[in-house]
mmCIF file of C-alpha atoms in Angstrom:
data_model
loop_
_atom_site.group_PDB
_atom_site.id
_atom_site.type_symbol
_atom_site.label_atom_id
_atom_site.label_comp_id
_atom_site.label_asym_id
_atom_site.label_seq_id
_atom_site.Cartn_x
_atom_site.Cartn_y
_atom_site.Cartn_z
ATOM 1 C CA MET S 99 27.569 16.939 -6.556
ATOM 2 C CA ALA S 100 30.678 17.329 -4.404
ATOM 3 C CA THR S 101 28.311 18.276 -1.571
ATOM 4 C CA GLY S 102 28.635 14.900 0.113
ATOM 5 C CA ARG S 103 31.670 13.299 1.712
ATOM 6 C CA ASN S 104 33.934 10.305 1.286
ATOM 7 C CA ILE S 105 34.085 10.728 -2.485
ATOM 8 C CA ARG S 106 35.587 8.020 -4.693
ATOM 9 C CA THR S 107 36.182 8.475 -8.424
ATOM 10 C CA TYR S 108 36.644 5.869 -11.149
ATOM 11 C CA PHE S 109 38.715 7.311 -14.006
ATOM 12 C CA ASN S 110 41.178 5.937 -16.540
ATOM 13 C CA GLY S 111 40.551 2.367 -15.490
ATOM 14 C CA THR S 112 41.033 2.605 -11.738
ATOM 15 C CA TRP S 113 39.433 3.866 -8.532
ATOM 16 C CA HIS S 114 40.856 6.991 -6.876
ATOM 17 C CA GLU S 115 40.160 8.400 -3.434
ATOM 18 C CA GLY S 116 38.602 11.870 -3.512
ATOM 19 C CA ASP S 117 37.120 14.264 -6.047
ATOM 20 C CA VAL S 118 39.819 13.932 -8.700
ATOM 21 C CA PRO S 119 40.003 16.085 -11.900
ATOM 22 C CA VAL S 120 38.657 14.256 -14.947
ATOM 23 C CA MET S 121 38.041 16.975 -17.607
ATOM 24 C CA ARG S 122 40.438 19.209 -19.520
ATOM 25 C CA ALA S 123 39.889 22.825 -20.508
ATOM 26 C CA ALA S 124 39.507 22.002 -24.207
ATOM 27 C CA ASP S 125 37.281 18.946 -23.783
ATOM 28 C CA HIS S 126 34.089 19.382 -25.776
ATOM 29 C CA GLY S 127 32.099 18.596 -22.651
ATOM 30 C CA SER S 128 33.757 21.280 -20.561
ATOM 31 C CA TRP S 129 32.996 24.184 -22.883
ATOM 32 C CA LEU S 130 30.046 23.011 -24.992
ATOM 33 C CA GLY S 131 28.157 20.958 -22.440
ATOM 34 C CA SER S 132 28.217 17.528 -24.083
ATOM 35 C CA THR S 133 27.871 15.684 -20.778
ATOM 36 C CA VAL S 134 25.450 13.003 -19.634
ATOM 37 C CA PHE S 135 25.105 11.250 -16.314
ATOM 38 C CA ASP S 136 22.838 9.024 -14.322
ATOM 39 C CA GLY S 137 22.155 8.698 -10.638
ATOM 40 C CA ALA S 138 21.527 5.652 -8.487
ATOM 41 C CA ARG S 139 21.487 4.949 -4.767
ATOM 42 C CA PHE S 140 23.209 2.594 -2.359
ATOM 43 C CA VAL S 141 21.346 2.424 0.969
ATOM 44 C CA ASP S 142 21.740 -0.171 3.728
ATOM 45 C CA GLY S 143 23.521 -2.534 1.366
ATOM 46 C CA MET S 144 20.863 -2.162 -1.358
ATOM 47 C CA ALA S 145 21.276 -0.527 -4.767
ATOM 48 C CA PRO S 146 17.746 -0.534 -6.233
ATOM 49 C CA ASP S 147 17.555 -0.637 -10.046
ATOM 50 C CA LEU S 148 21.288 0.049 -10.366
ATOM 51 C CA ASP S 149 21.369 -2.036 -13.548
ATOM 52 C CA LEU S 150 18.715 0.168 -15.156
ATOM 53 C CA HIS S 151 20.560 3.361 -14.239
ATOM 54 C CA CYS S 152 23.767 1.975 -15.770
ATOM 55 C CA ALA S 153 21.878 1.125 -18.963
ATOM 56 C CA ARG S 154 20.270 4.562 -19.121
ATOM 57 C CA VAL S 155 23.583 6.437 -19.069
ATOM 58 C CA ASN S 156 24.517 4.589 -22.267
ATOM 59 C CA HIS S 157 21.165 5.522 -23.814
ATOM 60 C CA SER S 158 21.692 9.151 -22.823
ATOM 61 C CA ALA S 159 25.173 9.168 -24.330
ATOM 62 C CA ARG S 160 23.882 7.990 -27.694
ATOM 63 C CA ALA S 161 21.099 10.581 -27.626
ATOM 64 C CA LEU S 162 23.743 13.295 -27.185
ATOM 65 C CA MET S 163 25.932 11.846 -29.973
ATOM 66 C CA ILE S 164 28.529 10.461 -27.562
ATOM 67 C CA GLU S 165 29.705 6.906 -28.183
ATOM 68 C CA PRO S 166 29.663 4.824 -24.987
ATOM 69 C CA THR S 167 32.886 3.103 -24.036
ATOM 70 C CA HIS S 168 31.476 0.588 -21.553
ATOM 71 C CA SER S 169 28.618 -1.892 -21.745
ATOM 72 C CA ASP S 170 25.729 -1.716 -19.296
ATOM 73 C CA VAL S 171 27.128 -4.709 -17.408
ATOM 74 C CA GLU S 172 30.647 -3.279 -17.290
ATOM 75 C CA ILE S 173 29.388 -0.059 -15.700
ATOM 76 C CA LEU S 174 27.370 -2.092 -13.198
ATOM 77 C CA ASP S 175 30.398 -4.188 -12.258
ATOM 78 C CA ILE S 176 32.640 -1.118 -11.853
ATOM 79 C CA ALA S 177 30.051 0.617 -9.660
ATOM 80 C CA ARG S 178 29.683 -2.453 -7.442
ATOM 81 C CA GLU S 179 33.459 -2.671 -7.117
ATOM 82 C CA GLY S 180 33.581 0.935 -5.922
ATOM 83 C CA LEU S 181 30.691 0.477 -3.507
ATOM 84 C CA ALA S 182 32.484 -2.397 -1.807
ATOM 85 C CA ALA S 183 34.741 0.163 -0.112
ATOM 86 C CA TYR S 184 31.798 1.703 1.789
ATOM 87 C CA PRO S 185 30.197 0.323 4.945
ATOM 88 C CA LYS S 186 26.882 -1.430 4.431
ATOM 89 C CA ASP S 187 24.954 1.282 6.274
ATOM 90 C CA ALA S 188 26.371 4.087 4.096
ATOM 91 C CA GLN S 189 24.031 6.168 1.955
ATOM 92 C CA VAL S 190 25.869 6.680 -1.331
ATOM 93 C CA TYR S 191 24.984 8.558 -4.493
ATOM 94 C CA ILE S 192 26.218 6.710 -7.602
ATOM 95 C CA ARG S 193 26.898 8.808 -10.690
ATOM 96 C CA PRO S 194 28.271 7.311 -13.937
ATOM 97 C CA MET S 195 29.164 10.004 -16.481
ATOM 98 C CA TYR S 196 30.216 10.424 -20.117
ATOM 99 C CA TRP S 197 31.399 13.511 -21.975
ATOM 100 C CA ALA S 198 32.751 14.260 -25.452
ATOM 101 C CA LEU S 199 36.462 14.973 -25.657
ATOM 102 C CA ASN S 200 36.995 16.476 -29.102
ATOM 103 C CA SER S 201 35.103 18.343 -31.816
ATOM 104 C CA GLU S 202 34.382 17.913 -35.478
ATOM 105 C CA PRO S 203 35.842 20.689 -37.716
ATOM 106 C CA SER S 204 32.789 22.851 -36.971
ATOM 107 C CA ALA S 205 33.908 22.823 -33.307
ATOM 108 C CA ILE S 206 30.228 22.579 -32.339
ATOM 109 C CA MET S 207 29.577 18.899 -33.041
ATOM 110 C CA PRO S 208 31.350 16.340 -30.898
ATOM 111 C CA LYS S 209 33.672 13.918 -32.640
ATOM 112 C CA ILE S 210 32.101 10.465 -32.363
ATOM 113 C CA GLY S 211 34.063 7.370 -31.465
ATOM 114 C CA PRO S 212 35.157 5.386 -28.410
ATOM 115 C CA SER S 213 38.511 7.194 -28.304
ATOM 116 C CA GLU S 214 36.623 10.514 -28.304
ATOM 117 C CA THR S 215 34.660 9.799 -25.115
ATOM 118 C CA GLY S 216 35.501 10.510 -21.486
ATOM 119 C CA PHE S 217 34.067 8.269 -18.760
ATOM 120 C CA ALA S 218 34.006 8.402 -14.980
ATOM 121 C CA ILE S 219 31.958 7.197 -12.030
ATOM 122 C CA CYS S 220 31.656 9.351 -8.934
ATOM 123 C CA LEU S 221 30.535 7.895 -5.622
ATOM 124 C CA GLU S 222 29.842 10.091 -2.632
ATOM 125 C CA GLU S 223 28.168 9.600 0.699
ATOM 126 C CA PHE S 224 25.059 11.770 0.660
ATOM 127 C CA PRO S 225 22.287 11.306 3.237
ATOM 128 C CA MET S 226 18.687 10.816 2.236
ATOM 129 C CA LEU S 227 15.979 13.025 3.674
ATOM 130 C CA ALA S 228 14.284 11.746 6.794
ATOM 131 C CA ALA S 229 10.936 10.042 6.272
ATOM 132 C CA ASP S 230 9.069 12.944 7.894
ATOM 133 C CA ASP S 231 10.785 15.677 5.830
ATOM 134 C CA THR S 232 8.509 17.489 3.389
ATOM 135 C CA VAL S 233 8.862 20.034 0.596
ATOM 136 C CA THR S 234 6.770 22.960 -0.619
ATOM 137 C CA LEU S 235 6.128 23.744 -4.292
ATOM 138 C CA GLY S 236 5.724 27.043 -6.119
ATOM 139 C CA ARG S 237 4.876 28.107 -9.673
ATOM 140 C CA THR S 238 7.629 29.078 -12.098
ATOM 141 C CA ARG S 239 7.501 30.871 -15.433
ATOM 142 C CA PHE S 240 10.161 28.545 -16.844
ATOM 143 C CA ARG S 241 8.914 25.462 -18.694
ATOM 144 C CA ARG S 242 10.150 22.094 -19.850
ATOM 145 C CA PRO S 243 11.560 22.097 -23.397
ATOM 146 C CA VAL S 244 10.563 19.761 -26.225
ATOM 147 C CA LEU S 245 12.703 17.439 -28.328
ATOM 148 C CA GLU S 246 12.770 19.910 -31.197
ATOM 149 C CA ASP S 247 14.714 22.439 -29.117
ATOM 150 C CA ASN S 248 16.603 20.347 -26.545
ATOM 151 C CA VAL S 249 17.842 16.862 -25.712
ATOM 152 C CA VAL S 250 14.959 15.853 -23.468
ATOM 153 C CA ASN S 251 15.527 12.191 -24.397
ATOM 154 C CA ALA S 252 18.777 12.174 -22.400
ATOM 155 C CA LYS S 253 19.796 12.806 -18.806
ATOM 156 C CA ALA S 254 22.084 15.575 -20.025
ATOM 157 C CA GLY S 255 23.950 18.112 -17.935
ATOM 158 C CA CYS S 256 22.988 20.916 -20.330
ATOM 159 C CA LEU S 257 19.325 20.599 -19.296
ATOM 160 C CA TYR S 258 20.011 21.471 -15.687
ATOM 161 C CA ALA S 259 20.665 25.185 -16.142
ATOM 162 C CA ASN S 260 16.936 25.516 -16.785
ATOM 163 C CA ASN S 261 16.216 23.544 -13.613
ATOM 164 C CA SER S 262 18.448 25.959 -11.708
ATOM 165 C CA ARG S 263 16.428 28.922 -12.979
ATOM 166 C CA MET S 264 13.244 27.257 -11.786
ATOM 167 C CA LEU S 265 14.646 26.581 -8.337
ATOM 168 C CA ALA S 266 16.139 30.052 -7.954
ATOM 169 C CA GLU S 267 12.809 31.656 -8.862
ATOM 170 C CA VAL S 268 10.717 29.672 -6.362
ATOM 171 C CA ASN S 269 13.398 29.661 -3.638
ATOM 172 C CA ALA S 270 13.301 33.467 -3.727
ATOM 173 C CA ARG S 271 9.605 33.235 -2.837
ATOM 174 C CA GLY S 272 10.196 30.775 -0.002
ATOM 175 C CA PHE S 273 9.331 27.478 -1.724
ATOM 176 C CA GLY S 274 11.574 24.442 -1.800
ATOM 177 C CA ASN S 275 10.875 23.250 -5.347
ATOM 178 C CA ALA S 276 8.976 24.224 -8.486
ATOM 179 C CA LEU S 277 5.957 22.547 -10.042
ATOM 180 C CA VAL S 278 6.751 22.905 -13.720
ATOM 181 C CA ALA S 279 4.621 23.106 -16.854
ATOM 182 C CA ASP S 280 5.347 21.590 -20.230
ATOM 183 C CA ALA S 281 5.232 23.643 -23.437
ATOM 184 C CA MET S 282 1.426 23.390 -23.491
ATOM 185 C CA GLY S 283 0.926 24.567 -19.929
ATOM 186 C CA ASN S 284 0.117 21.203 -18.358
ATOM 187 C CA VAL S 285 2.026 19.894 -15.337
ATOM 188 C CA ALA S 286 5.143 17.947 -16.327
ATOM 189 C CA GLU S 287 7.146 17.383 -13.132
ATOM 190 C CA THR S 288 9.101 19.464 -10.641
ATOM 191 C CA ALA S 289 12.494 21.066 -11.121
ATOM 192 C CA THR S 290 14.205 17.976 -9.696
ATOM 193 C CA SER S 291 11.755 15.056 -9.559
ATOM 194 C CA ASN S 292 8.736 13.360 -11.026
ATOM 195 C CA VAL S 293 5.467 14.147 -9.281
ATOM 196 C CA PHE S 294 2.381 12.194 -8.197
ATOM 197 C CA MET S 295 -0.945 13.323 -6.760
ATOM 198 C CA VAL S 296 -3.733 11.432 -5.030
ATOM 199 C CA LYS S 297 -7.437 12.181 -5.336
ATOM 200 C CA ASP S 298 -10.115 10.037 -3.682
ATOM 201 C CA GLY S 299 -7.661 7.152 -3.323
ATOM 202 C CA VAL S 300 -6.604 7.143 -6.996
ATOM 203 C CA VAL S 301 -2.974 7.945 -7.818
ATOM 204 C CA PHE S 302 -2.271 10.222 -10.780
ATOM 205 C CA THR S 303 0.972 11.269 -12.459
ATOM 206 C CA PRO S 304 1.617 13.325 -15.617
ATOM 207 C CA ILE S 305 1.687 11.176 -18.719
ATOM 208 C CA PRO S 306 5.096 11.165 -20.445
ATOM 209 C CA ASN S 307 4.877 13.400 -23.509
ATOM 210 C CA GLY S 308 8.520 13.783 -24.454
ATOM 211 C CA THR S 309 9.123 16.963 -22.457
ATOM 212 C CA PHE S 310 10.476 15.373 -19.283
ATOM 213 C CA LEU S 311 12.380 12.275 -18.231
ATOM 214 C CA ALA S 312 9.952 9.640 -17.010
ATOM 215 C CA GLY S 313 12.276 8.285 -14.366
ATOM 216 C CA ILE S 314 13.293 4.771 -13.422
ATOM 217 C CA THR S 315 12.153 5.356 -9.836
ATOM 218 C CA ARG S 316 8.854 6.761 -11.141
ATOM 219 C CA ALA S 317 8.249 3.558 -13.115
ATOM 220 C CA ARG S 318 9.135 1.450 -10.087
ATOM 221 C CA HIS S 319 6.596 3.294 -7.915
ATOM 222 C CA ILE S 320 3.895 2.881 -10.548
ATOM 223 C CA ALA S 321 4.537 -0.867 -10.738
ATOM 224 C CA ASN S 322 4.708 -1.254 -6.947
ATOM 225 C CA LEU S 323 1.542 0.731 -6.271
ATOM 226 C CA ARG S 324 -0.420 -1.168 -8.913
ATOM 227 C CA ALA S 325 0.797 -4.484 -7.504
ATOM 228 C CA ASP S 326 -0.398 -3.287 -4.088
ATOM 229 C CA GLY S 327 -3.912 -2.713 -5.437
ATOM 230 C CA PHE S 328 -3.881 1.024 -6.179
ATOM 231 C CA ASP S 329 -5.279 2.528 -9.355
ATOM 232 C CA VAL S 330 -2.416 4.529 -10.922
ATOM 233 C CA VAL S 331 -3.384 6.737 -13.853
ATOM 234 C CA GLU S 332 -0.966 8.502 -16.207
ATOM 235 C CA ALA S 333 -2.899 11.514 -17.447
ATOM 236 C CA VAL S 334 -2.784 15.091 -18.681
ATOM 237 C CA LEU S 335 -2.908 17.065 -15.430
ATOM 238 C CA SER S 336 -3.421 20.758 -14.806
ATOM 239 C CA PHE S 337 -2.271 22.956 -11.946
ATOM 240 C CA ALA S 338 -5.914 23.029 -10.847
ATOM 241 C CA ASP S 339 -5.817 19.244 -10.496
ATOM 242 C CA PHE S 340 -2.917 19.579 -8.067
ATOM 243 C CA GLU S 341 -4.680 22.334 -6.148
ATOM 244 C CA ALA S 342 -7.613 19.957 -5.641
ATOM 245 C CA ALA S 343 -5.465 16.939 -4.698
ATOM 246 C CA ASP S 344 -5.640 15.148 -1.360
ATOM 247 C CA GLU S 345 -1.933 14.240 -1.336
ATOM 248 C CA VAL S 346 1.093 15.124 -3.456
ATOM 249 C CA PHE S 347 4.492 13.460 -3.386
ATOM 250 C CA LEU S 348 7.688 13.537 -5.409
ATOM 251 C CA THR S 349 9.685 10.554 -6.618
ATOM 252 C CA GLY S 350 13.281 10.449 -7.709
ATOM 253 C CA ASN S 351 16.487 8.602 -7.190
ATOM 254 C CA LEU S 352 17.930 10.941 -4.588
ATOM 255 C CA ASN S 353 15.209 10.507 -1.935
ATOM 256 C CA LYS S 354 12.792 7.979 -3.505
ATOM 257 C CA VAL S 355 9.632 9.519 -1.935
ATOM 258 C CA THR S 356 9.280 13.091 -0.695
ATOM 259 C CA PRO S 357 5.896 14.257 0.668
ATOM 260 C CA VAL S 358 4.703 17.687 -0.456
ATOM 261 C CA SER S 359 3.221 19.851 2.286
ATOM 262 C CA ALA S 360 2.070 22.779 0.130
ATOM 263 C CA PHE S 361 1.649 24.030 -3.420
ATOM 264 C CA GLU S 362 1.543 27.816 -3.338
ATOM 265 C CA ASP S 363 -1.233 28.563 -0.799
ATOM 266 C CA VAL S 364 -2.749 25.033 -0.799
ATOM 267 C CA SER S 365 -1.631 22.758 2.045
ATOM 268 C CA TYR S 366 -1.504 18.957 2.166
ATOM 269 C CA ALA S 367 -1.023 16.392 4.885
ATOM 270 C CA THR S 368 1.378 13.494 4.419
ATOM 271 C CA GLY S 369 -1.330 11.000 3.631
ATOM 272 C CA PRO S 370 -1.681 7.218 3.724
ATOM 273 C CA VAL S 371 -0.891 6.686 0.040
ATOM 274 C CA THR S 372 2.365 8.635 0.283
ATOM 275 C CA ARG S 373 3.397 6.639 3.333
ATOM 276 C CA ARG S 374 2.423 3.378 1.646
ATOM 277 C CA ALA S 375 4.390 4.272 -1.500
ATOM 278 C CA ARG S 376 7.518 4.662 0.601
ATOM 279 C CA GLU S 377 6.875 1.478 2.562
ATOM 280 C CA ILE S 378 6.319 -0.784 -0.419
ATOM 281 C CA TYR S 379 9.281 0.721 -2.283
ATOM 282 C CA TRP S 380 11.708 -0.293 0.463
ATOM 283 C CA ASP S 381 9.983 -3.641 0.901
ATOM 284 C CA TRP S 382 10.532 -4.243 -2.808
ATOM 285 C CA ALA S 383 14.159 -3.079 -2.616
ATOM 286 C CA ALA S 384 14.862 -5.419 0.312
ATOM 287 C CA SER S 385 13.292 -8.326 -1.570
ATOM 288 C CA THR S 386 15.568 -7.826 -4.569
ATOM 289 C CA GLY S 387 18.793 -7.463 -2.573
#
């Protein structure tokens, strides 16, 4: 992101201080967008689900026809080595990345092979939102793509231009994020995060249908809430369902739980389920070390 501070970069087999250059002008990734990444968090000495985020960047690379150069465990070990340079109370964003270096003769397809892949990890101190911070949501005309027209089965950099359009559109109307439809007009997620709603004590979230990344943090919240006795239902949800909700909250790696205070002209309070979701997430994280 290069919006944080105290950046450290792993590249070419060693850790470097600062935001060092890692891509060349003719790299396939720099001009044709063959980049994938993942994001994890280090907070108060904890790095929840870091192993799963390291595994997912390898999955994303393969989905984008990039051959990984490091095993899941190797990426995990490198990330932990880099995190050791930060104080325990630091809040660090962890971003492993791959990109294609060269092209096949068509110039469009990346050349596949371990020697054709760039790899880096970027660590930067980036504060989480305060527990009482909230976000508002607006409607956007831009939708989530499907597998037939984009690489929705990867956490790919090329997908994020569409997210930017969504955010720019709703920001211009005074909203902080966008509640986004899939190709069929049902709610998929927001421009940056997965989304949950609560109605009469039951927790609902859009069912994964291949148009959005069903996140690692999303899955962790589902498991935690169910273990805590909540009914959590993955379902086809409409915008009307969200307008009628009692609570709405976002989940994602960057801030884990973000309460929603409004969707267009409908307002919500930060309710007991949202607060409980945050509480049991950090209880779980502390229990796993």
